XYZ file of C-alpha atoms in Angstrom:
568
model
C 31.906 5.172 27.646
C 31.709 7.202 24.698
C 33.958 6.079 21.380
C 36.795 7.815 19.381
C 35.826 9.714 16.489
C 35.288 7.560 14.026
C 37.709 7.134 11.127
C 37.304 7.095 7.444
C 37.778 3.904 5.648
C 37.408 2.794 2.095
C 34.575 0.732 2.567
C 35.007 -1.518 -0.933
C 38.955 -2.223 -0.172
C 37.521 -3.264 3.486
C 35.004 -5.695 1.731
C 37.481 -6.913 -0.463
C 39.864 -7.812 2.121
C 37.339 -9.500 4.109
C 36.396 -11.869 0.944
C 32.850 -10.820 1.673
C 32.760 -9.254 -2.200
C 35.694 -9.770 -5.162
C 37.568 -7.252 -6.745
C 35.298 -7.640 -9.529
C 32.037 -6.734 -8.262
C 33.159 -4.121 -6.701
C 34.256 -2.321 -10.014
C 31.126 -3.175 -11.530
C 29.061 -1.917 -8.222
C 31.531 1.661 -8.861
C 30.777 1.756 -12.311
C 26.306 1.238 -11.607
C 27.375 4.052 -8.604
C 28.239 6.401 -11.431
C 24.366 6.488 -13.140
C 22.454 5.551 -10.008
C 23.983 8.161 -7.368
C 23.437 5.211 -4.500
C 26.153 4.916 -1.712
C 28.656 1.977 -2.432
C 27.385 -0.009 0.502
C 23.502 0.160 -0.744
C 24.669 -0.048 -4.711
C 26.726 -3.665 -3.206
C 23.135 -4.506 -1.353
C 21.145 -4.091 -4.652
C 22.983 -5.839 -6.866
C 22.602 -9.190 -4.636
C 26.813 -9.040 -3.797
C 26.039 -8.999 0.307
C 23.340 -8.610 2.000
C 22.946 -5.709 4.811
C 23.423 -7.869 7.672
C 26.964 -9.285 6.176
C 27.732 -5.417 5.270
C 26.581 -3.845 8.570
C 28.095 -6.956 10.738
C 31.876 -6.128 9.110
C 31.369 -2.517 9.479
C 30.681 -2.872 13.124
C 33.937 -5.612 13.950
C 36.003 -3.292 12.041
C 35.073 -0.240 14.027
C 34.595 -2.038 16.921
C 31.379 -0.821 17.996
C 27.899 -2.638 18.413
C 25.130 -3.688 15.881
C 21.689 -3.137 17.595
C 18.458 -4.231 15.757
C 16.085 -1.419 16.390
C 13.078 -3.135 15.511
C 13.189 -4.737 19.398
C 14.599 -2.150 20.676
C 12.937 -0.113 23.032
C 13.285 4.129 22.745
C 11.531 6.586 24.426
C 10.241 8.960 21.344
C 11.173 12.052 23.545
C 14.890 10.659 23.885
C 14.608 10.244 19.832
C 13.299 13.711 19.402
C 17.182 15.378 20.673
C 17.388 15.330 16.602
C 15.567 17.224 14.624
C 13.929 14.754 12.062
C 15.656 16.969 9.332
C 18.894 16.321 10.513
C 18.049 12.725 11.429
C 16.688 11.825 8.122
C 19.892 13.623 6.386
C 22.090 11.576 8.405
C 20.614 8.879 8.866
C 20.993 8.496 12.598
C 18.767 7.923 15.804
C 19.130 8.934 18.915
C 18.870 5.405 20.972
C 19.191 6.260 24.599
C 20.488 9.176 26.815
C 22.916 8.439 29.794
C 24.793 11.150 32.231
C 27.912 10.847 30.483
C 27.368 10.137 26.884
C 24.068 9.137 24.412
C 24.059 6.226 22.156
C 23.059 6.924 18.862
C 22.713 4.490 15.764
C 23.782 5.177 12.176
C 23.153 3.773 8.530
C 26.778 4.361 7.840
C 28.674 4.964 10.674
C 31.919 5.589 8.317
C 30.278 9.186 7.864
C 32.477 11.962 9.824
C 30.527 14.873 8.963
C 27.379 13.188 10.391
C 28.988 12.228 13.504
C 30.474 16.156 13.889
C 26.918 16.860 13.788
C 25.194 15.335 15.766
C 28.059 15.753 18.337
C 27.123 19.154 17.853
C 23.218 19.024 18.339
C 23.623 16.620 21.553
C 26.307 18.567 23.225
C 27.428 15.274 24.617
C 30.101 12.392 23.836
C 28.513 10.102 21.666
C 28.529 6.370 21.547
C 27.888 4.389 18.148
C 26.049 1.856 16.939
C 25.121 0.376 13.304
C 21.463 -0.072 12.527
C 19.754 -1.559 9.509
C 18.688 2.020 7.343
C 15.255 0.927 6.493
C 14.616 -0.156 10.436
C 15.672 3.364 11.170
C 13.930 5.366 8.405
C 10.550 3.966 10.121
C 11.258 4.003 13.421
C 11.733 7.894 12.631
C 8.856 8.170 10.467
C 6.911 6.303 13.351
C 8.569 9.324 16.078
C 8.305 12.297 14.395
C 4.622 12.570 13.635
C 2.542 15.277 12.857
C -0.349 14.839 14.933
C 0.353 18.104 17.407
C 0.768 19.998 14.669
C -2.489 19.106 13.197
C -4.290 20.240 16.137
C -2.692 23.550 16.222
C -3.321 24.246 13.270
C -7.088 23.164 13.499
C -7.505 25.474 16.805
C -5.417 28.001 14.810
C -8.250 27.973 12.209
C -10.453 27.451 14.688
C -9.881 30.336 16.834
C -9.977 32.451 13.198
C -13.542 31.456 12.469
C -14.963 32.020 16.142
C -13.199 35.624 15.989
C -15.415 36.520 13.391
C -12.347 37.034 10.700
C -14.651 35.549 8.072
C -13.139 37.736 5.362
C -9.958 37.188 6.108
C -10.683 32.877 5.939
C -12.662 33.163 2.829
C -9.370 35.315 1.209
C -7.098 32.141 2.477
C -9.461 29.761 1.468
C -9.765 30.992 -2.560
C -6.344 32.042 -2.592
C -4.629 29.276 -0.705
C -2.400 31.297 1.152
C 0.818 29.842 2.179
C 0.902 30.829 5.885
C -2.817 30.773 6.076
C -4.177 28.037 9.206
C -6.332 26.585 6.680
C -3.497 25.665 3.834
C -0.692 24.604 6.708
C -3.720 22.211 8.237
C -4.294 20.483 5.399
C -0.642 20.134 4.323
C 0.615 18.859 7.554
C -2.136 16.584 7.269
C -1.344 14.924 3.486
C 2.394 14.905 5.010
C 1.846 13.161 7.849
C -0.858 10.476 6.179
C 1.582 9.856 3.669
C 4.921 9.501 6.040
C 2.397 6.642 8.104
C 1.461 5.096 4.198
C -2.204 5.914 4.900
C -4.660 5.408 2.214
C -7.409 7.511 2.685
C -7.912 10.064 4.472
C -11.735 10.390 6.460
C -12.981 14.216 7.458
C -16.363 13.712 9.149
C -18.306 16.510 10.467
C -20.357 15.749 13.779
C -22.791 18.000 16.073
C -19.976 18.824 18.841
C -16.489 17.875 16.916
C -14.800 16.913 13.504
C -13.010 13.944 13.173
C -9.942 13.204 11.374
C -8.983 9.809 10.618
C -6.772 7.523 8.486
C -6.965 3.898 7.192
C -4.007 2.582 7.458
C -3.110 -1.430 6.515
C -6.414 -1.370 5.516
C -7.881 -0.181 9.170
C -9.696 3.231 10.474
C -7.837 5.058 13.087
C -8.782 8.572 14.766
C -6.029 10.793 14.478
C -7.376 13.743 15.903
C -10.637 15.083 16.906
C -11.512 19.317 16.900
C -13.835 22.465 16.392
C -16.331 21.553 14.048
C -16.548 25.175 13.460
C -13.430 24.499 10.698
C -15.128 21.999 8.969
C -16.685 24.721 6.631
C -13.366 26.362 5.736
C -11.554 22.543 5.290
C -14.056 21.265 2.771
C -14.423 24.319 0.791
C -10.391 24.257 0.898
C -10.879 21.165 -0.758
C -13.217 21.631 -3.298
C -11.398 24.340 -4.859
C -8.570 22.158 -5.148
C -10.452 19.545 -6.708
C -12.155 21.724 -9.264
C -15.592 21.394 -7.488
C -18.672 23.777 -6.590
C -17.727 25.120 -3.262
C -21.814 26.998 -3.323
C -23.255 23.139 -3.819
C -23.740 21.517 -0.408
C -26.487 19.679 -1.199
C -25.310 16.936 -3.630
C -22.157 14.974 -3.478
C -19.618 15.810 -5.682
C -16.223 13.703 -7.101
C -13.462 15.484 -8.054
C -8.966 14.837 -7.673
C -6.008 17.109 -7.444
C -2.530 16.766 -7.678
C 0.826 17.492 -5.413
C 3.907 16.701 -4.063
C 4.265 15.805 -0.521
C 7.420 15.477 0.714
C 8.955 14.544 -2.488
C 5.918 12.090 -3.794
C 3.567 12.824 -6.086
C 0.406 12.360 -4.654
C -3.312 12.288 -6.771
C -5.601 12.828 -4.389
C -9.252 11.630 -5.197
C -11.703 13.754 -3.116
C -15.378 12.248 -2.872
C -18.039 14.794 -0.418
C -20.841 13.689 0.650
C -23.872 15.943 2.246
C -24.656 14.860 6.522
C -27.076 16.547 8.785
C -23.814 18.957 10.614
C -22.218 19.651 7.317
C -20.169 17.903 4.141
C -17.944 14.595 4.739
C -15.058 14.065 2.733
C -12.805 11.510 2.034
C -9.203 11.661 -0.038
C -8.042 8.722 -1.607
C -4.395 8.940 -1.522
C -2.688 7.410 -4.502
C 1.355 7.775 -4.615
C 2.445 7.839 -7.863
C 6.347 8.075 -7.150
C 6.104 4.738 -5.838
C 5.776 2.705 -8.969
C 4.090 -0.838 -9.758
C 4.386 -3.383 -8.475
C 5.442 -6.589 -10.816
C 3.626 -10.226 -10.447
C 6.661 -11.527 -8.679
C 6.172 -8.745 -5.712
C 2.399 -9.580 -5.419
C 3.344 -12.295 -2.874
C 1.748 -14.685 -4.811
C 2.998 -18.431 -4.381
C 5.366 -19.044 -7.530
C 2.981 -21.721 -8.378
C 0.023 -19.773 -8.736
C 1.754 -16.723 -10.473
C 2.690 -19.140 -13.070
C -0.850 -20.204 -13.731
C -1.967 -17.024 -13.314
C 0.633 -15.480 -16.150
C -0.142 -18.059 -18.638
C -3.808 -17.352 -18.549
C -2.812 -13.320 -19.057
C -0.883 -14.058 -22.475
C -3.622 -15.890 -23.727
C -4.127 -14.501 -27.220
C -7.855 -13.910 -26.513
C -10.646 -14.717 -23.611
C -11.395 -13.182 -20.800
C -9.779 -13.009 -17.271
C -11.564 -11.643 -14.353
C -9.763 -10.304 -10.123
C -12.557 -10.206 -7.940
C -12.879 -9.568 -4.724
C -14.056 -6.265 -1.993
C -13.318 -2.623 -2.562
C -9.740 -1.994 -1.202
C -8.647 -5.974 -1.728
C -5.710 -4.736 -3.978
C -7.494 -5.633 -7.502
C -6.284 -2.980 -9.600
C -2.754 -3.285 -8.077
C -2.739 -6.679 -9.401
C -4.285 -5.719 -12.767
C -1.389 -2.833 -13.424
C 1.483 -5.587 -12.692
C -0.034 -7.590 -15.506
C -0.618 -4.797 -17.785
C 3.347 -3.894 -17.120
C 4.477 -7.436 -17.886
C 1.955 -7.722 -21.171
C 3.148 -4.181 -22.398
C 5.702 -3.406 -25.251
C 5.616 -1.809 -28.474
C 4.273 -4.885 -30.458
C 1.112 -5.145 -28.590
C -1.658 -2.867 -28.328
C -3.398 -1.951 -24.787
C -6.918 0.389 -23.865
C -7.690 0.383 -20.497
C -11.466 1.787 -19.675
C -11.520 2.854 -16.020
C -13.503 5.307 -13.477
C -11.197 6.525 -12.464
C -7.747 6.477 -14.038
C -5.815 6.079 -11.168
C -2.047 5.656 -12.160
C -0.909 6.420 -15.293
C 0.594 4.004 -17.637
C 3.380 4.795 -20.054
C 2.628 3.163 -23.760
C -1.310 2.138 -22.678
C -4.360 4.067 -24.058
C -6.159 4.804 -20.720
C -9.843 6.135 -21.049
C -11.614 7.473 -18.081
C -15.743 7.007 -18.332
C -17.780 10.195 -17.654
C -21.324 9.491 -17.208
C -22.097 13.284 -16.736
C -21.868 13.600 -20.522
C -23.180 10.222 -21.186
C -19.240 8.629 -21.415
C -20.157 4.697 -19.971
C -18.349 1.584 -20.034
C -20.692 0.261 -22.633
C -20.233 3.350 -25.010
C -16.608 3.403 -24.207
C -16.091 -0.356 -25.219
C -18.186 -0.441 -28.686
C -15.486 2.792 -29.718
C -12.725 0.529 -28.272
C -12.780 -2.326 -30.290
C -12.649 -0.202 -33.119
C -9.631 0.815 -31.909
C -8.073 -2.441 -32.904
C -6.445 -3.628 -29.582
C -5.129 -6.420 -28.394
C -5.493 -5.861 -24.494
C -8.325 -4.559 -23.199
C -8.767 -3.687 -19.610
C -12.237 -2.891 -17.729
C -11.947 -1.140 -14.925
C -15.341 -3.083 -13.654
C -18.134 -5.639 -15.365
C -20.851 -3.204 -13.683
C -24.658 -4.189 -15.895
C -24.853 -6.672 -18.187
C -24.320 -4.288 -21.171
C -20.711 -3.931 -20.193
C -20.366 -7.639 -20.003
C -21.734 -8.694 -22.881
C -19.881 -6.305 -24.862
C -16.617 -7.966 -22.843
C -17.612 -11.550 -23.269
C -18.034 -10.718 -27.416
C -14.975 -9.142 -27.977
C -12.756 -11.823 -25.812
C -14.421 -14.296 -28.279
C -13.392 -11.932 -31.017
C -9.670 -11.818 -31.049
C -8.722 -9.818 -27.965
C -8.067 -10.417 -24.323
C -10.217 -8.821 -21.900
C -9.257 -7.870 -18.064
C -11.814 -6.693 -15.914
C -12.851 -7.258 -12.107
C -16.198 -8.027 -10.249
C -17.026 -7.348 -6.604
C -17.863 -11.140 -5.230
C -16.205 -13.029 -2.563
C -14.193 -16.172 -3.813
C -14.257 -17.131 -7.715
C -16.612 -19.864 -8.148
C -19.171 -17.356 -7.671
C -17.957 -15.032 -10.085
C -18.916 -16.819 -12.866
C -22.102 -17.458 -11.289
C -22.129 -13.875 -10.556
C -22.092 -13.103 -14.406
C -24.930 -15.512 -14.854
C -27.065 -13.630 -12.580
C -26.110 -10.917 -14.336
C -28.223 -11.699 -17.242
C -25.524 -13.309 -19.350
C -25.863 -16.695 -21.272
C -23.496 -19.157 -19.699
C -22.730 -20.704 -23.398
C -21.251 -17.031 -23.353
C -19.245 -17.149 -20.359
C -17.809 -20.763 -21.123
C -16.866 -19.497 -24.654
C -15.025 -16.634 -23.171
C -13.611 -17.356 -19.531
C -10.150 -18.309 -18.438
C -9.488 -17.700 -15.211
C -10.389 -16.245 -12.156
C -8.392 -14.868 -9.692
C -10.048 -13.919 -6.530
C -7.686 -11.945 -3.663
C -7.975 -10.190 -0.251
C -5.169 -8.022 1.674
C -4.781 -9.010 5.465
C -2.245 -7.838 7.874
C 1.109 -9.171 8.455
C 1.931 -9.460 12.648
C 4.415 -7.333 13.500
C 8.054 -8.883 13.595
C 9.343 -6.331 16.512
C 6.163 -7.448 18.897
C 5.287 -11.162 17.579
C 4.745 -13.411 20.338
C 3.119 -16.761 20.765
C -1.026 -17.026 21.094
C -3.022 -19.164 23.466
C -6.215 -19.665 21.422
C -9.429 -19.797 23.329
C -11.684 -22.450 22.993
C -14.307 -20.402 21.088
C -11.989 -19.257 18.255
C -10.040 -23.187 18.313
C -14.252 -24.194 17.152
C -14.689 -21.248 14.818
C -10.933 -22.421 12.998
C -12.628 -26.252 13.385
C -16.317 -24.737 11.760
C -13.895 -23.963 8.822
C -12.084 -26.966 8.734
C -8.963 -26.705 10.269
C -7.166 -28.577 13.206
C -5.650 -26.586 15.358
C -5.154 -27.827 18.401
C -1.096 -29.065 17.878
C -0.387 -26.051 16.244
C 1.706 -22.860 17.733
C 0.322 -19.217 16.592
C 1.177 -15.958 16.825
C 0.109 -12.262 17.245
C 1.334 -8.730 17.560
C 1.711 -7.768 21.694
C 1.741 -4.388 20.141
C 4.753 -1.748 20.205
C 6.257 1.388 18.721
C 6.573 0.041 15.373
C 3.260 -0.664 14.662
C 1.468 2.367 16.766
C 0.479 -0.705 19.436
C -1.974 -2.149 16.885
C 0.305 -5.774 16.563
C 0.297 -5.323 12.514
C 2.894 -3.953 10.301
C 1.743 -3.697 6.840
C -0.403 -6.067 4.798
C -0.174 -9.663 2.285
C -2.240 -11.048 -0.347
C -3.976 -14.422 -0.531
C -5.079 -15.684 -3.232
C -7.462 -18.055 -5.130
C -7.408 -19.000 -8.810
C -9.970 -20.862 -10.933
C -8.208 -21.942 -14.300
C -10.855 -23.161 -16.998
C -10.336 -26.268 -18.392
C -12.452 -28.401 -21.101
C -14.669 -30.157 -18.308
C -15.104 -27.087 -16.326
C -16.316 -25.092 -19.944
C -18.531 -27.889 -20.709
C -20.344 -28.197 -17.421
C -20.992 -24.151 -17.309
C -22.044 -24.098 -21.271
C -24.529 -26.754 -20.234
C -25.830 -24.510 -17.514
C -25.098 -26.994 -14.252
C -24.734 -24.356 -11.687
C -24.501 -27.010 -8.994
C -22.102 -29.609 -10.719
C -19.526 -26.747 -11.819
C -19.594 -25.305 -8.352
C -18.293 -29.507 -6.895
C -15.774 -29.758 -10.113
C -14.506 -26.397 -9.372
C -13.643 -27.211 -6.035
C -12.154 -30.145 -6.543
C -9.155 -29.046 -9.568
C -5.760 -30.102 -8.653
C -3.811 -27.236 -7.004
C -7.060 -25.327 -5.930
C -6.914 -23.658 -2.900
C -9.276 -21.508 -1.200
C -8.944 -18.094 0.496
C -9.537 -19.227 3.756
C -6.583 -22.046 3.381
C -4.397 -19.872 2.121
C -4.607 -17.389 4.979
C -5.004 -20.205 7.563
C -1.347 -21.597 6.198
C 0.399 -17.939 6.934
C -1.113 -18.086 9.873
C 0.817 -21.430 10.428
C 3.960 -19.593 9.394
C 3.020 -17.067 11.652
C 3.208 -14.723 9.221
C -0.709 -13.284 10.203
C -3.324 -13.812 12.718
C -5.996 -16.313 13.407
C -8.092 -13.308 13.845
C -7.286 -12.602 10.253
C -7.697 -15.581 9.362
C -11.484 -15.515 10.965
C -12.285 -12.476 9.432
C -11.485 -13.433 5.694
C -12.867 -17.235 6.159
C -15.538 -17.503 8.746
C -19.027 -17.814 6.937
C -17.318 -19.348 3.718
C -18.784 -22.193 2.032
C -16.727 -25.464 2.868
């Protein structure tokens, strides 16, 4: 049975009366209203005075209507799709099922009238509310209204433009970047929908019978469509031109980036082609720079270790290295130290290929080797810069190094990262390198080593039976689980049925001290590696994911894939 039209009520007088905020903070949340343009309910939220759940749980026993957790709740996307996602992303509202006699919807704020008019409107049927959490709804939306249909009409658009013959009329789009043109709407719709989904990257691979489009998302490949690969042609050479890049040069591979906003973000897109047997891959590296950095404390680092791991980064001088694989998060947690470390009194040049956010205050230098612009020549003009901070986007040849390791010994503190897995090795690593270990033990303190792996989705968790295979794999890395309850993702809407919903870092950090520096300057590879091992508080990768999976926070399957293979 569908509700009365919901009435208007003063929603800080209501949370006063309830005790749930005092008079008090409600002026002050008024007066923060005034410069930050939030709603009173979300302003209350942000500055700590309630949470959501308190907020949402009074709104709904004052208006007497139902609060429904979305995130297990199960909607057919057609049934959501009665809104248009313009209106629905306005308003804030989902549609949450459809009866004969009246359709249940769910609202951020279901105090707003004009919404409800609305969407009474667009249903054509009495409506029945509900309060949902906003951010639930905002990506159960973003999860709904996809644009994969889209992309493929707009690839056999383009498609049917090319067989036609209409090459003039695709080469005209393609240089001119016609609005309308199949080519231009096809590659929009594409950076619109990777970024509503928070991919990364963005994979266009040319085959003998197809083109494939796919997306990494939480750190994962997944096909999102497959079509002509007649229209590869026309969605490369799109590409190049907006990247600044020889559209005639098939042949070599060629790096380039471009810049736009996509659905209000601003996206820098790195573009990297590479030449295959049917045609030119490409690959867009989606960076969002309306998003902002991240600070040490939202790293999801164990307050523990981001202490240790701060102290090391105001060291006056020396040199701190974040290892780990390509797409492990390194730089991520290089720019939240760079934010804490930078003010006006201190002095910070970052070398990096590429520059991939931009950081206000900081000297940021971008290597060029196609005009001979290296690390190495880079840092010897640097430190002649007179710095404080240095960051290195990447100890690549021993040059770069041993220009690092000098000036950390010379009055400045280097930051820099190293592909290896876990960070004993790394200074090992640097020995192999070609640089003296007197050199590294003079300069080194700290090593932080990190991977990303996926959080289990909260709306599909469920408990795991392990197998006896994997129960000897988690015993080959020295675990016992046998009393111990896990979980993993049964798969849903949520999470596009993969069971994960974004990713975590784990972390491992190697803090020099005066026995671990003596044992490395004397060049006993073996004895640092068993001292290393053995500092109080160190914990491995492979521990630290095994204890969220405990918490259930990821899988053992995670856990196998970051651990299994690891020295003990």
């Amino acid at each position: 049975m569908a509700v009365q039209r919901p009435k208007k009520i003063r929603l800080g007088d209501l949370l006063v009366e309830q005790k749930a905020i005092t008079e008090e903070q409600l002026m002050a949340a008024l007066d923060a209203q005034k410069s930050t343009g939030n709603k009173l309910g979300r302003e209350l939220i942000e500055s700590g005075y309630l949470t959501e759940d308190q907020l949402l749980g009074i709104l709904a026993e004052q208006l007497n209507i139902e609060f429904i957790d979305i995130r297990s709740y199960s909607i057919n996307p057609e049934t959501i799709k009665r809104i248009p996602e313009v209106q629905a992303r306005r308003f804030r509202v989902i549609v949450l099922a459809e009866e004969p006699d009246h359709v249940l919807i769910g609202m951020a704020d279901p105090t707003n009238i004009f919404a409800y008019d609305e969407v009474s409107r667009l249903v054509e049927k009495p409506l029945t509310l509900a309060v949902v959490k906003e951010d639930d709804l905002l990506k159960a939306i973003d999860s709904v209204y996809r644009r994969t249909a889209d992309i493929s009409n707009f690839a056999a658009e383009l498609g049917q433009q090319i067989s036609a013959g209409e090459s003039a009329t695709t080469e005209r789009t393609i240089n001119e970047g016609v609005a309308d043109a199949p080519v231009v709407k096809l590659l929009q719709t594409m950076l619109e929908d990777a970024v509503q989904v928070n991919a990364s990257d963005i994979h266009i691979e040319p085959d003998i019978n197809e083109l494939r489009i796919r997306f990494r998302i939480d750190g994962t490949l997944r096909v999102q469509t497959t079509t002509d690969h007649l229209i590869a042609g026309a969605l490369i050479s799109r590409l190049k031109l907006m990247s600044g890049l020889d559209i005639s040069e098939k042949r070599l591979p060629q790096d380039g980036r471009f810049h736009l906003d996509v659905r209000g973000h601003q996206i820098d897109v790195r573009l990297s082609t590479l030449p295959l047997p049917d045609g030119e891959s490409a690959v867009m590296r989606l960076l969002n720079q309306s998003a902002g950095f991240l600070g040490v404390d939202q790293l999801g680092m164990p307050t523990e270790l981001a202490k240790k791991v701060r102290k090391v980064a105001h060291y006056p001088h020396g040199l701190m290295l974040v290892t780990g694989p390509t797409g492990s998060g390194k730089t991520t947690t290089l720019y939240a130290l760079l934010g804490e470390l930078n003010n006006p009194e201190i002095k910070i040049i970052t070398v990096e290929d590429p520059v991939e956010y931009r950081l206000n205050g900081v000297n940021q230098v971008q290597v060029n080797p196609k005009v001979e612009l290296t690390f190495s020549k880079v840092l010897r003009s640097v430190l002649r810069q007179d710095p404080d901070v240095v960051l290195i986007g990447e100890m690549r040849d021993k040059e770069t190094i041993e220009i690092g390791l000098r000036a950390s010994m010379t009055g400045h503190f280097v930051m820099s990262t190293l592909h290896t897995n876990d960070a004993i090795s790394s200074a090992l690593r640097l020995i192999d390198m070609g640089s003296e270990p007197y050199l590294i033990a003079g300069a080194l303190r700290g090593i932080l080593a990190q991977r990303l792996i996926r959080r289990i989705c909260a709306s599909c968790a469920a408990t795991e039976t392990l197998d006896a295979a994997t129960k000897l794999m988690l015993k080959d890395m020295g675990n016992e689980p046998d009393d111990i309850t896990f979980k993993r993702g049964n798969g849903c809407r949520n999470c596009n049925n993969t069971g994960y919903q974004g990713r975590i870092g784990i972390y491992e950090f190697l803090e020099m001290d005066a026995e671990l520096v003596e044992t490395l300057h004397n060049g006993d590879l073996i004895e640092f590696s068993k001292m290393a091992k053995s500092r109080p508080g160190f914990k491995p990768l492979k521990q630290s994911a095994y204890e969220l999976a405990i918490k259930g926070v990821t899988t053992v399957d995670e856990v196998i894939k970051v651990g299994y293979g690891m020295e003990m």
